[in-house]
Coordinates of C-alpha atoms in Angstrom, one line a residue:
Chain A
X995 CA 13.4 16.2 12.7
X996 CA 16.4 16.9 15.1
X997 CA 19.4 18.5 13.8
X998 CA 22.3 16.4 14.2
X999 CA 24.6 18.7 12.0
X1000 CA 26.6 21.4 13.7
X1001 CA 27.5 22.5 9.8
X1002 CA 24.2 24.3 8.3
X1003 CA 22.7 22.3 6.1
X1004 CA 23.1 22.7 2.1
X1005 CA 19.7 24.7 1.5
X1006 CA 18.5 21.9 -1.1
X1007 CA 18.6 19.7 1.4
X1008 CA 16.7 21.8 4.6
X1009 CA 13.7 22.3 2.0
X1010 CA 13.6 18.6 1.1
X1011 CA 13.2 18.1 5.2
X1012 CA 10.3 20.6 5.3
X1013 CA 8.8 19.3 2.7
X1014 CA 8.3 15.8 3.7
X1015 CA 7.4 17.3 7.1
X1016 CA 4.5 19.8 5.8
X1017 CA 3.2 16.9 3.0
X1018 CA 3.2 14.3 5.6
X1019 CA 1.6 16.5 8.4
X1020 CA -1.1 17.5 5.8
X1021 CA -1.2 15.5 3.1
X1022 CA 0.4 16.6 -0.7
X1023 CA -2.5 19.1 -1.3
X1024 CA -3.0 20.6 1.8
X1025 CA 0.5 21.8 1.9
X1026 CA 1.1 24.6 0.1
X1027 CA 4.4 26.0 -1.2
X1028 CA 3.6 29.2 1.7
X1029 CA 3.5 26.4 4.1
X1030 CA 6.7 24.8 3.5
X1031 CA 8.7 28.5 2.9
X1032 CA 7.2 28.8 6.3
X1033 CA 8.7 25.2 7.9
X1034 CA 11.9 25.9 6.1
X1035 CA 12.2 29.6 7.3
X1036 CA 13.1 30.5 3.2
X1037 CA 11.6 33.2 0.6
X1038 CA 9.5 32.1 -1.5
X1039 CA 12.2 32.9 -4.4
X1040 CA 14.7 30.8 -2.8
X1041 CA 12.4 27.7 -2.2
X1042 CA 11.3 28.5 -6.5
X1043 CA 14.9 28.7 -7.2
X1044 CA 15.4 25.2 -6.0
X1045 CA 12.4 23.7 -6.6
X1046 CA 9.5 25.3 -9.4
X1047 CA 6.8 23.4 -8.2
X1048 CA 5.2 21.1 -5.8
X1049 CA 5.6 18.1 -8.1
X1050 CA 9.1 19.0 -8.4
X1051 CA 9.6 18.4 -4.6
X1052 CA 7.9 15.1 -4.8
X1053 CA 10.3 14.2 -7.7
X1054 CA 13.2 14.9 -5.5
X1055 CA 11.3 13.1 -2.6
X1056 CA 10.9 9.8 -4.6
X1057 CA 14.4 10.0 -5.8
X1058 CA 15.9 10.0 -2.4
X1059 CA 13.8 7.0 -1.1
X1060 CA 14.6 5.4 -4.2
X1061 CA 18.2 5.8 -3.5
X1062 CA 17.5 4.9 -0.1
X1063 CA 15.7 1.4 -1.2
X1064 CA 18.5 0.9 -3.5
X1065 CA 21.3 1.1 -0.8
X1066 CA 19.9 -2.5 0.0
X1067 CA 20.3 -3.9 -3.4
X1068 CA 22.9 -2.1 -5.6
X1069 CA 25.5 -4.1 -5.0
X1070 CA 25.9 -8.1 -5.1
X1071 CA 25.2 -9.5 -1.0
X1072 CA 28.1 -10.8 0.3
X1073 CA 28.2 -13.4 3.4
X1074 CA 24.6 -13.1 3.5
X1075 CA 21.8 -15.3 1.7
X1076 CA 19.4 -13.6 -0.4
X1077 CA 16.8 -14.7 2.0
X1078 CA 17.8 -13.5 5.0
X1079 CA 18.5 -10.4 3.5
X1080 CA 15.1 -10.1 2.1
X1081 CA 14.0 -10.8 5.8
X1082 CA 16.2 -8.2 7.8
X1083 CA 15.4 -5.7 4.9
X1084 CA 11.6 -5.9 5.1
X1085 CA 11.8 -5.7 9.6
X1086 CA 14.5 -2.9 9.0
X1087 CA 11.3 -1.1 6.7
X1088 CA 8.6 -1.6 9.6
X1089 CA 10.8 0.1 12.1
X1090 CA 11.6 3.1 9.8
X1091 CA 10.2 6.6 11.1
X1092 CA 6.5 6.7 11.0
X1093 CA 5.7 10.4 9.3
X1094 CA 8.0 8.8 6.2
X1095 CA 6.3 5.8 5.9
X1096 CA 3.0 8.1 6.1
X1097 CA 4.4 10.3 3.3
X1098 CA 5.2 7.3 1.3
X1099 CA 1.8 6.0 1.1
X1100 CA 0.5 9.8 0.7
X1101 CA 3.0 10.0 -2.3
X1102 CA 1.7 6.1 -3.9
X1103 CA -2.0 8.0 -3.5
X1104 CA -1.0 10.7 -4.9
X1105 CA 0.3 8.8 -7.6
X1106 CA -2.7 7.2 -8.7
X1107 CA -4.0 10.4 -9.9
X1108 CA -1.8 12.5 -11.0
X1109 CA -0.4 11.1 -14.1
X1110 CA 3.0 13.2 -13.7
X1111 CA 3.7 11.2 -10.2
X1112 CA 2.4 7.9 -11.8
X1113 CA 5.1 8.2 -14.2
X1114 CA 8.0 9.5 -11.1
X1115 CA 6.8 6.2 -9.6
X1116 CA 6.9 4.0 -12.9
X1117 CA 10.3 4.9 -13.0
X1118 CA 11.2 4.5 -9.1
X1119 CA 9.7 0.8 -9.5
X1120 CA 11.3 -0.1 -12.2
X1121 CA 14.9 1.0 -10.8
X1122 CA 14.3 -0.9 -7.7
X1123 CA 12.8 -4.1 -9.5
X1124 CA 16.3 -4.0 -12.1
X1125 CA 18.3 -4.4 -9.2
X1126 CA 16.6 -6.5 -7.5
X1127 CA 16.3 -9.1 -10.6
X1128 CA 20.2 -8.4 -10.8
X1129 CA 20.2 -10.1 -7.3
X1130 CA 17.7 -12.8 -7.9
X1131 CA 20.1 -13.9 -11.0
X1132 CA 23.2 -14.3 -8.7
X1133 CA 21.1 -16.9 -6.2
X1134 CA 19.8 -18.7 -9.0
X1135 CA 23.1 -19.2 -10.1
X1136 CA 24.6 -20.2 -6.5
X1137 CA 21.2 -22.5 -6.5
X1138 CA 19.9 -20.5 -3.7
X1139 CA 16.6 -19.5 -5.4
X1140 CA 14.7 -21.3 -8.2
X1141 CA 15.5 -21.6 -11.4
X1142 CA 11.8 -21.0 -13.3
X1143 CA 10.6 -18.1 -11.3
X1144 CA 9.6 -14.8 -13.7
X1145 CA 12.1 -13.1 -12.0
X1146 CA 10.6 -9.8 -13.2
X1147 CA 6.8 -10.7 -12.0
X1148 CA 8.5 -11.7 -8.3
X1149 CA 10.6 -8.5 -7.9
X1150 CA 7.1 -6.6 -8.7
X1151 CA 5.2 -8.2 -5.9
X1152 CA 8.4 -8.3 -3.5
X1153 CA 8.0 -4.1 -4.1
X1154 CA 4.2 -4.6 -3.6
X1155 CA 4.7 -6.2 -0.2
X1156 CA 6.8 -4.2 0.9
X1157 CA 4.6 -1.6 0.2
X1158 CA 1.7 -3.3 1.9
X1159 CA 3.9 -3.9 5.1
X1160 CA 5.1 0.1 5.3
X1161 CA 1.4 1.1 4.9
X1162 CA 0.2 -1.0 7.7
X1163 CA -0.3 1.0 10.8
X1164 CA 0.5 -2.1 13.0
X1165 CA 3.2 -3.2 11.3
X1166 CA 6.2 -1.6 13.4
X1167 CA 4.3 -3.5 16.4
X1168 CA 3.3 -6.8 15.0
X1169 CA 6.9 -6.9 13.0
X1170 CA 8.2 -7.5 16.6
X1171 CA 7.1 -10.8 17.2
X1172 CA 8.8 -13.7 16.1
X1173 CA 6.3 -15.0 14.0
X1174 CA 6.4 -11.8 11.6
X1175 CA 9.7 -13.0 10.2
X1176 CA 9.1 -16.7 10.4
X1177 CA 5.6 -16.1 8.4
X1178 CA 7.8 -13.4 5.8
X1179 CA 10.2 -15.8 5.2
X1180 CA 8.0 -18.8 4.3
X1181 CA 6.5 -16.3 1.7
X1182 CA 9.4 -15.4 0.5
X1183 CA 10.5 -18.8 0.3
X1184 CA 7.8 -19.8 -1.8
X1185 CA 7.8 -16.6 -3.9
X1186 CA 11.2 -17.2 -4.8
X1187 CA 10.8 -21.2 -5.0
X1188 CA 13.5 -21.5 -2.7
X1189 CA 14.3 -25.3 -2.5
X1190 CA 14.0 -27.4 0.6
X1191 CA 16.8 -29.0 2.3
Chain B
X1126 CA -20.0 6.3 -12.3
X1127 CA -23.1 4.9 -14.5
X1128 CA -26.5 4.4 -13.3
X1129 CA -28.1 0.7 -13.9
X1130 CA -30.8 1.8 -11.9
X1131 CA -34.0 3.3 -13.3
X1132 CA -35.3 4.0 -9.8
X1133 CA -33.8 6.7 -8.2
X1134 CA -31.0 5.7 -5.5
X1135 CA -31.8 6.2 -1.9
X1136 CA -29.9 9.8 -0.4
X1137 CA -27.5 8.5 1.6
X1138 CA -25.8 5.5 -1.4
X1139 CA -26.2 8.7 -4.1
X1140 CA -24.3 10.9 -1.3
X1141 CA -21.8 8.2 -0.7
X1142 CA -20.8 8.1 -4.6
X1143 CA -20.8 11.2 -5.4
X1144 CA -18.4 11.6 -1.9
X1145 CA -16.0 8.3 -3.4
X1146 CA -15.7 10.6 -6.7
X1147 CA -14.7 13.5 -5.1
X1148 CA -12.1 12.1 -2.2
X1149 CA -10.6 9.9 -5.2
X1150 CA -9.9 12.7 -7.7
X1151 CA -9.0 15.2 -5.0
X1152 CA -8.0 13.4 -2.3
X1153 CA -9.4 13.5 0.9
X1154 CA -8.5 17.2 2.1
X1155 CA -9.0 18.7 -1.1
X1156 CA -12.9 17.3 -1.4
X1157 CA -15.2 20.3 0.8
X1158 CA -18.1 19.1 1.8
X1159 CA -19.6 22.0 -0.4
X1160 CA -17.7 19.7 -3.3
X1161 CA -19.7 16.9 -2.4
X1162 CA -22.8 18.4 -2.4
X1163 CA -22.2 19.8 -6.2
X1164 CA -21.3 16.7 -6.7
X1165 CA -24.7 14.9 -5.9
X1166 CA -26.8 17.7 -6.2
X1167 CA -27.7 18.0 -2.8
X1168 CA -28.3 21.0 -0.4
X1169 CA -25.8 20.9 2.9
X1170 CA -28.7 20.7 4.7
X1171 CA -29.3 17.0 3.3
X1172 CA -25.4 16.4 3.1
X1173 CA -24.7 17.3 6.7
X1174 CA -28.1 15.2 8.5
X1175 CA -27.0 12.1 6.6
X1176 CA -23.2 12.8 7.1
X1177 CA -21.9 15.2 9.7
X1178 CA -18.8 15.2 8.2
X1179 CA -16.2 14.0 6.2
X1180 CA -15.0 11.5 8.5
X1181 CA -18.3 10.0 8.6
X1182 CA -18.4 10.2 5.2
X1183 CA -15.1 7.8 5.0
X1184 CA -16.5 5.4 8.0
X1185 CA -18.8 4.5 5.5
X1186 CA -16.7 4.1 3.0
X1187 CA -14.3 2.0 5.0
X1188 CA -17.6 -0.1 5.9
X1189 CA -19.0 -0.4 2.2
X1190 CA -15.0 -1.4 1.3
X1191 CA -15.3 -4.2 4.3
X1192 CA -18.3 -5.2 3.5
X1193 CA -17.4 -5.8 0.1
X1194 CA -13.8 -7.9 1.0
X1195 CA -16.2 -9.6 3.7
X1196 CA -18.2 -11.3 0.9
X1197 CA -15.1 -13.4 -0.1
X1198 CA -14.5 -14.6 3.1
X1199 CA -17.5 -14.7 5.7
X1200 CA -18.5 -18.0 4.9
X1201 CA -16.9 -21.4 4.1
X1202 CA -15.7 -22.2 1.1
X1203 CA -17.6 -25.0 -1.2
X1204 CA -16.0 -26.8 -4.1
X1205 CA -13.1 -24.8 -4.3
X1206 CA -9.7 -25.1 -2.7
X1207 CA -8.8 -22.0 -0.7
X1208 CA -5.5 -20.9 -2.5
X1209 CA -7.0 -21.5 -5.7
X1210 CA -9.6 -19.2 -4.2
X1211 CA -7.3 -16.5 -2.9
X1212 CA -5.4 -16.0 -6.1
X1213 CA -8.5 -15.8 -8.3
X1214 CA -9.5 -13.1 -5.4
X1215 CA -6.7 -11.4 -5.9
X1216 CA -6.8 -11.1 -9.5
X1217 CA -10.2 -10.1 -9.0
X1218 CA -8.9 -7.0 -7.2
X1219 CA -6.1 -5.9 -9.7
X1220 CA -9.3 -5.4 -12.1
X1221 CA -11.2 -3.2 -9.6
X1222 CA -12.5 0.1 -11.2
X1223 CA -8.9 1.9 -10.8
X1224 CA -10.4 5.4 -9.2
X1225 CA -12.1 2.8 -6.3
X1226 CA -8.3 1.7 -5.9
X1227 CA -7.2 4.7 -6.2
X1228 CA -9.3 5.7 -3.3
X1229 CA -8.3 3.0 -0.7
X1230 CA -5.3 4.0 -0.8
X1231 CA -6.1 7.7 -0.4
X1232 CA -7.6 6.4 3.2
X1233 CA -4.2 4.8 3.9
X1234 CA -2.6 7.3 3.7
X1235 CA -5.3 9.3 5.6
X1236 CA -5.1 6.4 8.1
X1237 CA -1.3 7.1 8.5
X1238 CA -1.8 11.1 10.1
X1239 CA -5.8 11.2 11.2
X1240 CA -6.1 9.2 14.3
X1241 CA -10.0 8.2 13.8
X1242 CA -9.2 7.2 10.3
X1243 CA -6.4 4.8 12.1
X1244 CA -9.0 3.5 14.0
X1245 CA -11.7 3.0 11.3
X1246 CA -8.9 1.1 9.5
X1247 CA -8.0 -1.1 12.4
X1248 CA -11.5 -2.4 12.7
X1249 CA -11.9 -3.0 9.5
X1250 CA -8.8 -5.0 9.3
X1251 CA -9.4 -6.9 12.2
X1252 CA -12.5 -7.8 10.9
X1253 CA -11.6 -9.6 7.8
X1254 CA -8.3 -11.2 9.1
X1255 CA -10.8 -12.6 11.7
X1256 CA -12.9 -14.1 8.7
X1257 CA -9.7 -15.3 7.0
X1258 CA -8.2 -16.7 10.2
X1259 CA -12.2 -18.7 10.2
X1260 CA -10.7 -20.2 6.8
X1261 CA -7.6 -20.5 7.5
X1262 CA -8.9 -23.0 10.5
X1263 CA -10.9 -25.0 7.9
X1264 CA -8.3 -25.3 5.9
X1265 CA -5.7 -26.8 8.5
X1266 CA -8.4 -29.4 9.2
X1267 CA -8.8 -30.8 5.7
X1268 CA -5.0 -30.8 5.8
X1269 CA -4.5 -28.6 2.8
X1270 CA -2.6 -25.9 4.5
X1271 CA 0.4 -26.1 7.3
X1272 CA -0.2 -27.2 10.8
X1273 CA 2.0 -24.8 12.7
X1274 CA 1.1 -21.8 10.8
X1275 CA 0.8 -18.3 12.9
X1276 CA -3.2 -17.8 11.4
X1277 CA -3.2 -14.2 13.0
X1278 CA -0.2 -13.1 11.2
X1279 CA 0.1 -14.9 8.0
X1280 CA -3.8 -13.1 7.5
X1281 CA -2.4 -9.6 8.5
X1282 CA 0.2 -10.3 5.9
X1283 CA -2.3 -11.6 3.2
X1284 CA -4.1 -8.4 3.8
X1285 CA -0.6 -5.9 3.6
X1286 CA 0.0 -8.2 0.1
X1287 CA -3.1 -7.6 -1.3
X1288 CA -3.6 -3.7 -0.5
X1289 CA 0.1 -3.5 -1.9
X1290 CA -0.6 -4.8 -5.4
X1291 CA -4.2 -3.0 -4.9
X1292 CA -1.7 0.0 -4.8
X1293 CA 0.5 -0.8 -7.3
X1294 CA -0.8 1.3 -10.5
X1295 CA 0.9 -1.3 -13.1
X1296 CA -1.2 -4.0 -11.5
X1297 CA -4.0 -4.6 -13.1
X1298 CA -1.5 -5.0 -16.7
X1299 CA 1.2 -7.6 -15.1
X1300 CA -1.9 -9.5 -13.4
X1301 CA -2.9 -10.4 -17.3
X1302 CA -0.3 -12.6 -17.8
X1303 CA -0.4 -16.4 -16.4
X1304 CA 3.3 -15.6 -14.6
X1305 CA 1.6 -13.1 -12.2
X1306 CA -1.1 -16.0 -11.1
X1307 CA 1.8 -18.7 -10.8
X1308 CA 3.9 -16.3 -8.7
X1309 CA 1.3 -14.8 -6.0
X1310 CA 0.2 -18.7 -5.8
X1311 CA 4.1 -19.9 -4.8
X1312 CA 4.4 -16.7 -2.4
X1313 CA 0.2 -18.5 -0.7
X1314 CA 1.3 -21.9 -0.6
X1315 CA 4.9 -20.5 1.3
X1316 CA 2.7 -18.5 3.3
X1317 CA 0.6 -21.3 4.6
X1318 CA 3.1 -23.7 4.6
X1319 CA 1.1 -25.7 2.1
X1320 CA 2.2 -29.3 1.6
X1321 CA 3.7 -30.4 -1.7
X1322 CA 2.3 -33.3 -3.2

């Protein structure tokens, strides 16, 4: 990653870097905490100091693209239609750096068998699906959405798509035609029983 | 995995097992090829002339996991309406044995950094949007999906969906209840522009 900080960066924050770096490069077992004291150019008792373990830096990992995902729905859209901003959202995630969309699918593998990630996850999806529900309530009441969607059950596979889209090798290139948002949106429109004019 | 066989299995499907138990409790990189061989019992001799290595030993996999998704969609459908047929497919997969899950996406994620993994993947996903795009045709004919659909797209998307919610370890619970159906069947009938009655 280029260095776009004169200031050094808070140490924290330079072994976060590394770390996705090394796991995405490698893959979450393949990089070891040597590797990423190496990639960091720390001790070994500094990087221990900040972070005890390797599932400790996936924690911190998860929380910051959870924080990241949640920049988007946090607060209530204004000037915008949900819709749209589904639409802009999901090209926005194709066109994202490719090494952190690897390291996100390496992270949801790892998650599937390591029941201390499982539960990191659990907790990332559920944080993201809250808000998003919290949005889905404000365009049912403006009529923009239906009324009898299970507004739980759709913000679940809204965060499965999205995953399914940012694992897709192609999808920075195919998310470029025209079609990609016109085809997303009709989905969305009918996930979200959007009425038609 | 149990054996429902009373005749032994032939090398290469007993290899091929024991190498899907390994890469989906270790991962890919963590799973030696000494592992494997523990793991069915075999000398390397016998590993390496069947497989000569690890990424051979996930081109099959890839081809066993195509083969299997093929099965849904190579041929026409009969007596059954397609998006009835895709959500009963997709509920289909949320019940897959979880560690087979747990594997695809452990060769997403591989596909994401490994080149000849990305490539493996590619054909594999070219080959069953091809298939669905067959159905998809059929289905525009008989009228019951949209005209002006983009068929190449709206498949890769279909695909990205259902390897999302493969991916999503709470799947298999929230696909139990009849909301879950109902909801992946609005986001279809958006995504193929199906007529309402």
């Amino acid at each position: 990653m280029d260095n776009m900080f004169t200031e050094p960066l808070p140490t924290r924050i330079r072994i976060l870097r590394a770390a996705r770096q090394c796991f995405a490069k490698n893959g979450f077992h393949s990089a070891s905490m040597k590797t990423i004291c190496g990639a960091c150019g720390m001790s070994p008792g500094t990087l221990y100091h900040h972070f005890p373990s390797k599932d400790a830096l996936i924690e911190a990992i998860i929380l910051e693209d959870q924080e990241r995902a949640l920049t988007h729905f946090r607060d209530p859209l204004e000037g915008v239609g949900l819709v749209d901003y589904l639409v802009d959202s999901m090209i926005e995630v194709t066109q994202e750096d490719y090494a952190q969309r690897a390291l996100v699918v390496e992270i949801m593998a790892e998650g599937m068998r390591n029941p201390l990630v499982a539960e990191m996850l659990k907790n990332k999806y559920q944080t993201i699906t809250g808000s998003l529900v919290t949005r889905f309530t404000e365009a049912q009441k403006s009529g923009e959405i239906g009324a009898d969607i299970d507004k739980g059950i759709a913000a679940r596979m809204l965060l499965a798509i999205t995953y399914g889209i940012l694992s897709d090798s192609e999808a920075a290139e195919n998310a470029r035609h025209a079609a990609f948002a016109d085809t997303f949106r009709n989905m969305v429109n009918g996930l979200l029983s959007v009425p038609k004019i």
